[in-house]
Amino acid sequence: MTSLCRALQSALALLLVATPASAFTLNPADHQPASSPRSRTRLDTDWRFHRFPSNPDNIAYDLRPDHANLTTPPQILKPWILPSANAFIADPSNHHTPPPSSSSSPPPLPTYASPSFNDTLWDPVTLPHDWAIAGPFYVGDGVPVGGGMGRLPSQGVGWYRRTVSIPSPKSPSAAVARSRYFLEFDGAMAYAVVWVDGTLVGGWPYGYNSFRVDVTAQVRAAVLRGKGEGRGEVVVAVRVDNPVQSSRWYPGGGLYRDVWLVTAGEVAVGQWGTVVTTREGGVARVETDVHEVEAGTGAVGRKVAEFEGRSVALGKGERKTVNGSVEIKNPRLWGPWPSQTPNLYVAVSRVYVDGKVVDEYSTEFGIRSLVFDSDRGLFVNGERVRIQGVNQHHDLGALGAAFNYRAAERQLQLLRELGCNAIRMSHNPPALSSSRSPTAWASSSSTRSSTPGSARRTPTTSTSSSPDWSEPDLRAFIRRDRNHPPSSPGASATRSASSTPTPRARSSPAACAPSPSPRTPDPPVTASMNYAKPTMPFPAEFDLARASATRPPTPTSPASRPRPLPAFHTAFPHKMIFSSETAAALSSRGTYLFPLTNETARPVSDTLPSGGGDPTLAYVSAYELYTAPFGSSADKVFASQDAAAPYVAGEFVWSGWDYLGEPTPYYSARSSYFGIVDLAGFKKDRAYLYQARWREDDARFAMVHVLPHWSWGAAREGEVTPVHAFASADEAELWVNGASQGRLRKEEGGVTSYRFRWDEVVYRPGEIRVVAYKGGKEWASETVKTAGAAAGLRLTADRETFKGDGRDLSFVTVEVVDGDGNVVPTAGNAVAFELEGPGQIAATDNGDPTDMTSFVSKERKVFNGLGLVIVRGNSGAKGKLKLKATGAGLKAAQITLRVQ
Ligand SMILES: *[C@@H]1O[C@H](CO)[C@@H](O)[C@H](O)[C@H]1NC(C)=O
Ligand SMILES: *[C@@H]1O[C@H](CO)[C@@H](O)[C@H](O)[C@H]1NC(C)=O
Ligand SMILES: *[C@@H]1O[C@H](CO)[C@@H](O)[C@H](O)[C@H]1NC(C)=O
Ligand SMILES: *[C@@H]1O[C@H](CO)[C@@H](O)[C@H](O)[C@H]1NC(C)=O
């Protein structure tokens, strides 16, 4: 530990601990002193759950259009939920008061919230839990949940119940009387309402925000009932409600992130109550504002002996902000991979009453300077960093919305292999950042943060909650993540908001301020503007200009126009510009359709005639030249970015991974075609197109990737079968069965600026080989052979040893191979999986957006040769797991995994 404390002008102690070079090893829990009453207990086990496809108890947060024909209108809980927002509403005169208990309230206790309800027959579940992911999929038209939302049963009402034991303090009654208790929900989808021992304690409509409810009164009462032994039990009941058509993509359903019991002192730091800012270029000074020091019973903060400073007097229920600053000499800077290191610090705020520590709160932060240069792009600690980013949805493929650290880490690791250095979590506050994203530079984003569930596809299903929740949703989202050095909160703009600044857009930058001090440009506030023009007033409201890729198609120029970067640069000469949603290219991994377009980008839709898509099979060709009608190919985006260099700071590609829902262009499918990586985590050819650009000069990643596969049947012999290569090189030569097809050079401004293409090649079985050259020297090579008939299976685990903690995962790839061990790239064999030992098959997948086999099925067809099995070790398990794969006519495969 480096000694870093200097003057501190408040009743707070600041402990700053420099971390080792890695951002992952820091564990704030290590710094908790025994004297602090603050504790955080994860409540992931022992829940009982039941889903009701339709409203079982005639309760609703608010009246909705789908209630229109009910004979008995539902009981509305909104007045009792609104006060949960108060901590996130700046103006006290706008705070909500619950209805007086004497009137019609509190509302009748729903059966399932009653502590005495017998839930024995409900399903036992472990959190995080997504009730919809197991399916079954809704197939076809006229179903309750269509392709847009992933065809999974996310709609309905879910009830969760569990008994929570109160940890037993040493001197029970006194300690309990001096402690305060909260239930923290990292995310509950959606319209969560929480009862404890039959009392409605609050809730939060928007399913992606984290929130907490105060359960101090219920816990104290329970401990009193526990006859002074300091032990008590409370029954927690949570109701979540997903209206039909509540989302534009797959929302998941239920308690899909962690739930915590938090114990804090009677005087305590508020929820996400610290803000650390660095000044003077971010390298010399740290200031800590502690918001909302809350008092329960008129306690008074006293002067702390060690530190020169003020004491803070707090009345009952009062909140105050105190601040302090220290100077850190020679700080280790947080900086993006690969040239810099993401060093983190932790600030420990201690609250003292009568000289005793009554609360201690750790805040991780990094010290870095960010310069948003309108002419030269983004500078981090003085180094220009091109944003090589992707957009990521919240789901984890076959695991659904249920957050899993390892699954999220795997997504980021695969993206980093390509050279990706930035993530835009679209379009909601992620689970990710609270788990410390290993990616260098992340940008959070919320689409219309006020809209519960997520953005609405059908305006008629909107609720009236938006005006009530726009401010608290935005403040809560920002406060949770504002100290994360890579975070930049953003608001996404709706179509209508792009043309006129709504009051909400105007208030967004203000709500992003570390209240109550005036807004500083760190972090900057941005909005993604998919239909904005530089002449509109809306873009002027924000610190950074974000030109989105998407714009409406026109009949004459569907996908080939450059983005309006120069126009934005001219209109906002003092704002840094970057592209927040680029490309929207489409492909199905390993599927190639003929004939191939001779253009650099070609739109595909379910109605447009185009060689790029097969509406019957619902696949899009993976030559990686096909796009949504509103989008553009990777090649085309690279050209527009390069034309705007050096002032454009970079791009966020739509999208990094495929995700559930939004299966443009084929709504008969269940997951997207946009990903650089497919839903199962297999790289599409496009991944190598990005790697070739994002790791262009990195000799350790010298590469060439050739497509398509070369295992066409007799029917293609003699047919034109174009061969393309993606390489971080400037020249490449192709040989087909030993005959050179010519050595090509990348040419600026043509169809071969970012790829090599031999479009006249005629297919004959055998092999194709590409050798790439850089500066005239051989740089990389790749050979693709014609595979024989499918003969066997092969299993490969990403990690053969993993933790038996009930959460950690091993991702096992299954390949169908020929007699020589070559993957058969057209194989679609059905494979059955069996696991022996202390674990489970959590899910299977293959990356095929049209596959309606349940994700929990232990039998699945491979898609173009590949399949995936996700294995989870049981909690507390140790030992060997044997995974076996069998398929008709194929040699079986087996792999041994170890959990420890
Ligand atoms: C209510 O009933 C009307 C008339 O039958 C119908 O048109 C409408 O779709 C119904 N609304 C809902 C939400 O079911
Ligand atoms: C709860 O229900 C189960 C299943 O019906 C029953 O076996 C059990 O006795 C019930 N418990 C109580 C306390 O009534
Ligand atoms: C810290 O608090 C003092 C007293 O309220 C105030 O005068 C000062 O401006 C604050 N400093 C910062 C950086 O907010
Ligand atoms: C593509 O092919 C069409 C039709 O054969 C032709 O008119 C067009 O000029 C070609 N475009 C390019 C870029 O070669």
mmCIF file of C-alpha atoms in Angstrom, residues 474-609:
data_model
loop_
_atom_site.group_PDB
_atom_site.id
_atom_site.type_symbol
_atom_site.label_atom_id
_atom_site.label_comp_id
_atom_site.label_asym_id
_atom_site.label_seq_id
_atom_site.Cartn_x
_atom_site.Cartn_y
_atom_site.Cartn_z
ATOM 1 C CA LEU A 474 -30.964 8.256 -15.646
ATOM 2 C CA ARG A 475 -29.498 9.312 -12.300
ATOM 3 C CA ALA A 476 -29.476 5.764 -10.943
ATOM 4 C CA PHE A 477 -27.785 4.439 -14.077
ATOM 5 C CA ILE A 478 -25.091 7.088 -13.979
ATOM 6 C CA ARG A 479 -24.437 6.953 -10.251
ATOM 7 C CA ARG A 480 -23.903 3.225 -10.300
ATOM 8 C CA ASP A 481 -21.152 3.374 -12.908
ATOM 9 C CA ARG A 482 -19.794 6.897 -12.805
ATOM 10 C CA ASN A 483 -16.577 5.981 -11.013
ATOM 11 C CA HIS A 484 -15.601 3.321 -13.514
ATOM 12 C CA PRO A 485 -12.753 4.851 -15.479
ATOM 13 C CA PRO A 486 -13.802 3.416 -18.843
ATOM 14 C CA SER A 487 -17.430 4.447 -18.559
ATOM 15 C CA SER A 488 -19.085 7.171 -20.482
ATOM 16 C CA PRO A 489 -22.795 7.380 -19.928
ATOM 17 C CA GLY A 490 -24.880 8.128 -22.922
ATOM 18 C CA ALA A 491 -28.460 8.518 -23.866
ATOM 19 C CA SER A 492 -29.828 7.097 -27.045
ATOM 20 C CA ALA A 493 -32.069 9.208 -29.119
ATOM 21 C CA THR A 494 -35.345 8.125 -30.522
ATOM 22 C CA ARG A 495 -36.338 9.000 -34.008
ATOM 23 C CA SER A 496 -38.575 11.858 -33.008
ATOM 24 C CA ALA A 497 -36.078 13.223 -30.535
ATOM 25 C CA SER A 498 -33.507 13.488 -33.279
ATOM 26 C CA SER A 499 -35.297 16.370 -34.869
ATOM 27 C CA THR A 500 -36.384 18.342 -31.833
ATOM 28 C CA PRO A 501 -34.697 18.477 -28.454
ATOM 29 C CA THR A 502 -37.317 17.247 -26.047
ATOM 30 C CA PRO A 503 -37.278 18.541 -22.478
ATOM 31 C CA ARG A 504 -35.897 15.163 -21.540
ATOM 32 C CA ALA A 505 -32.983 15.450 -23.948
ATOM 33 C CA ARG A 506 -32.288 18.917 -22.574
ATOM 34 C CA SER A 507 -32.295 17.634 -19.029
ATOM 35 C CA SER A 508 -30.133 14.598 -19.795
ATOM 36 C CA PRO A 509 -26.773 16.360 -19.654
ATOM 37 C CA ALA A 510 -27.862 18.121 -16.463
ATOM 38 C CA ALA A 511 -28.946 14.866 -14.842
ATOM 39 C CA CYS A 512 -25.558 13.400 -15.709
ATOM 40 C CA ALA A 513 -23.856 15.912 -13.445
ATOM 41 C CA PRO A 514 -22.326 14.710 -10.195
ATOM 42 C CA SER A 515 -25.064 16.554 -8.355
ATOM 43 C CA PRO A 516 -25.080 19.158 -6.944
ATOM 44 C CA SER A 517 -21.892 20.574 -8.430
ATOM 45 C CA PRO A 518 -22.004 21.972 -11.929
ATOM 46 C CA ARG A 519 -21.519 19.552 -14.748
ATOM 47 C CA THR A 520 -17.984 18.879 -15.825
ATOM 48 C CA PRO A 521 -17.166 17.344 -19.183
ATOM 49 C CA ASP A 522 -15.760 14.194 -17.566
ATOM 50 C CA PRO A 523 -17.430 11.928 -18.390
ATOM 51 C CA PRO A 524 -18.857 13.601 -21.440
ATOM 52 C CA VAL A 525 -22.491 13.196 -22.346
ATOM 53 C CA THR A 526 -23.442 11.918 -25.740
ATOM 54 C CA ALA A 527 -26.437 10.637 -27.601
ATOM 55 C CA SER A 528 -26.676 8.186 -30.423
ATOM 56 C CA MET A 529 -28.543 9.909 -33.198
ATOM 57 C CA ASN A 530 -29.773 7.485 -35.787
ATOM 58 C CA TYR A 531 -31.795 9.969 -37.785
ATOM 59 C CA ALA A 532 -30.119 13.227 -36.830
ATOM 60 C CA LYS A 533 -28.883 15.729 -39.343
ATOM 61 C CA PRO A 534 -26.193 18.251 -38.470
ATOM 62 C CA THR A 535 -28.692 21.069 -38.945
ATOM 63 C CA MET A 536 -31.053 19.788 -36.244
ATOM 64 C CA PRO A 537 -30.964 21.354 -32.781
ATOM 65 C CA PHE A 538 -30.807 18.003 -30.994
ATOM 66 C CA PRO A 539 -27.103 17.175 -31.592
ATOM 67 C CA ALA A 540 -26.133 20.579 -30.229
ATOM 68 C CA GLU A 541 -27.226 19.512 -26.727
ATOM 69 C CA PHE A 542 -24.384 17.035 -26.199
ATOM 70 C CA ASP A 543 -20.652 17.114 -25.576
ATOM 71 C CA LEU A 544 -19.717 14.631 -28.270
ATOM 72 C CA ALA A 545 -21.263 14.105 -31.630
ATOM 73 C CA ARG A 546 -22.211 10.529 -32.373
ATOM 74 C CA ALA A 547 -23.214 9.884 -35.907
ATOM 75 C CA SER A 548 -24.986 6.575 -36.155
ATOM 76 C CA ALA A 549 -24.637 4.307 -39.167
ATOM 77 C CA THR A 550 -28.270 3.736 -39.590
ATOM 78 C CA ARG A 551 -30.337 5.951 -41.838
ATOM 79 C CA PRO A 552 -33.409 5.316 -43.913
ATOM 80 C CA PRO A 553 -32.901 3.550 -47.227
ATOM 81 C CA THR A 554 -33.754 5.186 -50.495
ATOM 82 C CA PRO A 555 -34.677 3.207 -53.591
ATOM 83 C CA THR A 556 -31.684 4.440 -55.551
ATOM 84 C CA SER A 557 -28.998 4.321 -52.912
ATOM 85 C CA PRO A 558 -29.835 1.749 -50.303
ATOM 86 C CA ALA A 559 -26.606 0.900 -48.617
ATOM 87 C CA SER A 560 -23.773 2.544 -50.395
ATOM 88 C CA ARG A 561 -23.757 6.139 -49.217
ATOM 89 C CA PRO A 562 -20.982 7.326 -46.953
ATOM 90 C CA ARG A 563 -21.980 8.426 -43.448
ATOM 91 C CA PRO A 564 -22.398 12.128 -42.922
ATOM 92 C CA LEU A 565 -19.184 12.557 -40.949
ATOM 93 C CA PRO A 566 -17.871 15.602 -42.830
ATOM 94 C CA ALA A 567 -21.204 17.375 -42.438
ATOM 95 C CA PHE A 568 -21.182 16.828 -38.665
ATOM 96 C CA HIS A 569 -17.583 17.961 -38.448
ATOM 97 C CA THR A 570 -18.432 21.179 -40.252
ATOM 98 C CA ALA A 571 -21.562 21.795 -38.167
ATOM 99 C CA PHE A 572 -19.815 21.084 -34.832
ATOM 100 C CA PRO A 573 -16.185 22.038 -35.356
ATOM 101 C CA HIS A 574 -15.478 21.931 -31.613
ATOM 102 C CA LYS A 575 -16.952 18.517 -30.849
ATOM 103 C CA MET A 576 -15.242 15.194 -31.180
ATOM 104 C CA ILE A 577 -17.071 12.895 -33.570
ATOM 105 C CA PHE A 578 -17.339 9.150 -33.477
ATOM 106 C CA SER A 579 -19.710 6.622 -35.001
ATOM 107 C CA SER A 580 -21.906 4.866 -32.472
ATOM 108 C CA GLU A 581 -23.625 2.242 -34.613
ATOM 109 C CA THR A 582 -21.817 1.342 -37.805
ATOM 110 C CA ALA A 583 -22.297 -1.314 -40.457
ATOM 111 C CA ALA A 584 -25.345 -3.389 -39.461
ATOM 112 C CA ALA A 585 -23.933 -6.023 -41.813
ATOM 113 C CA LEU A 586 -25.584 -9.455 -41.964
ATOM 114 C CA SER A 587 -24.371 -13.024 -42.333
ATOM 115 C CA SER A 588 -24.952 -16.640 -41.309
ATOM 116 C CA ARG A 589 -21.688 -18.269 -40.290
ATOM 117 C CA GLY A 590 -20.298 -20.633 -42.918
ATOM 118 C CA THR A 591 -23.128 -20.119 -45.440
ATOM 119 C CA TYR A 592 -22.149 -18.915 -48.930
ATOM 120 C CA LEU A 593 -24.700 -18.089 -51.613
ATOM 121 C CA PHE A 594 -24.171 -17.544 -55.338
ATOM 122 C CA PRO A 595 -23.884 -15.495 -57.468
ATOM 123 C CA LEU A 596 -21.834 -12.980 -55.479
ATOM 124 C CA THR A 597 -22.384 -9.251 -55.818
ATOM 125 C CA ASN A 598 -19.580 -7.346 -57.485
ATOM 126 C CA GLU A 599 -20.222 -4.337 -55.208
ATOM 127 C CA THR A 600 -18.754 -3.483 -51.787
ATOM 128 C CA ALA A 601 -22.115 -3.505 -50.031
ATOM 129 C CA ARG A 602 -25.486 -4.924 -50.970
ATOM 130 C CA PRO A 603 -28.720 -4.703 -48.948
ATOM 131 C CA VAL A 604 -30.668 -7.819 -48.056
ATOM 132 C CA SER A 605 -34.233 -7.855 -46.816
ATOM 133 C CA ASP A 606 -37.066 -10.359 -46.812
ATOM 134 C CA THR A 607 -38.590 -8.517 -49.770
ATOM 135 C CA LEU A 608 -35.601 -7.198 -51.766
ATOM 136 C CA PRO A 609 -34.425 -9.568 -54.487
#
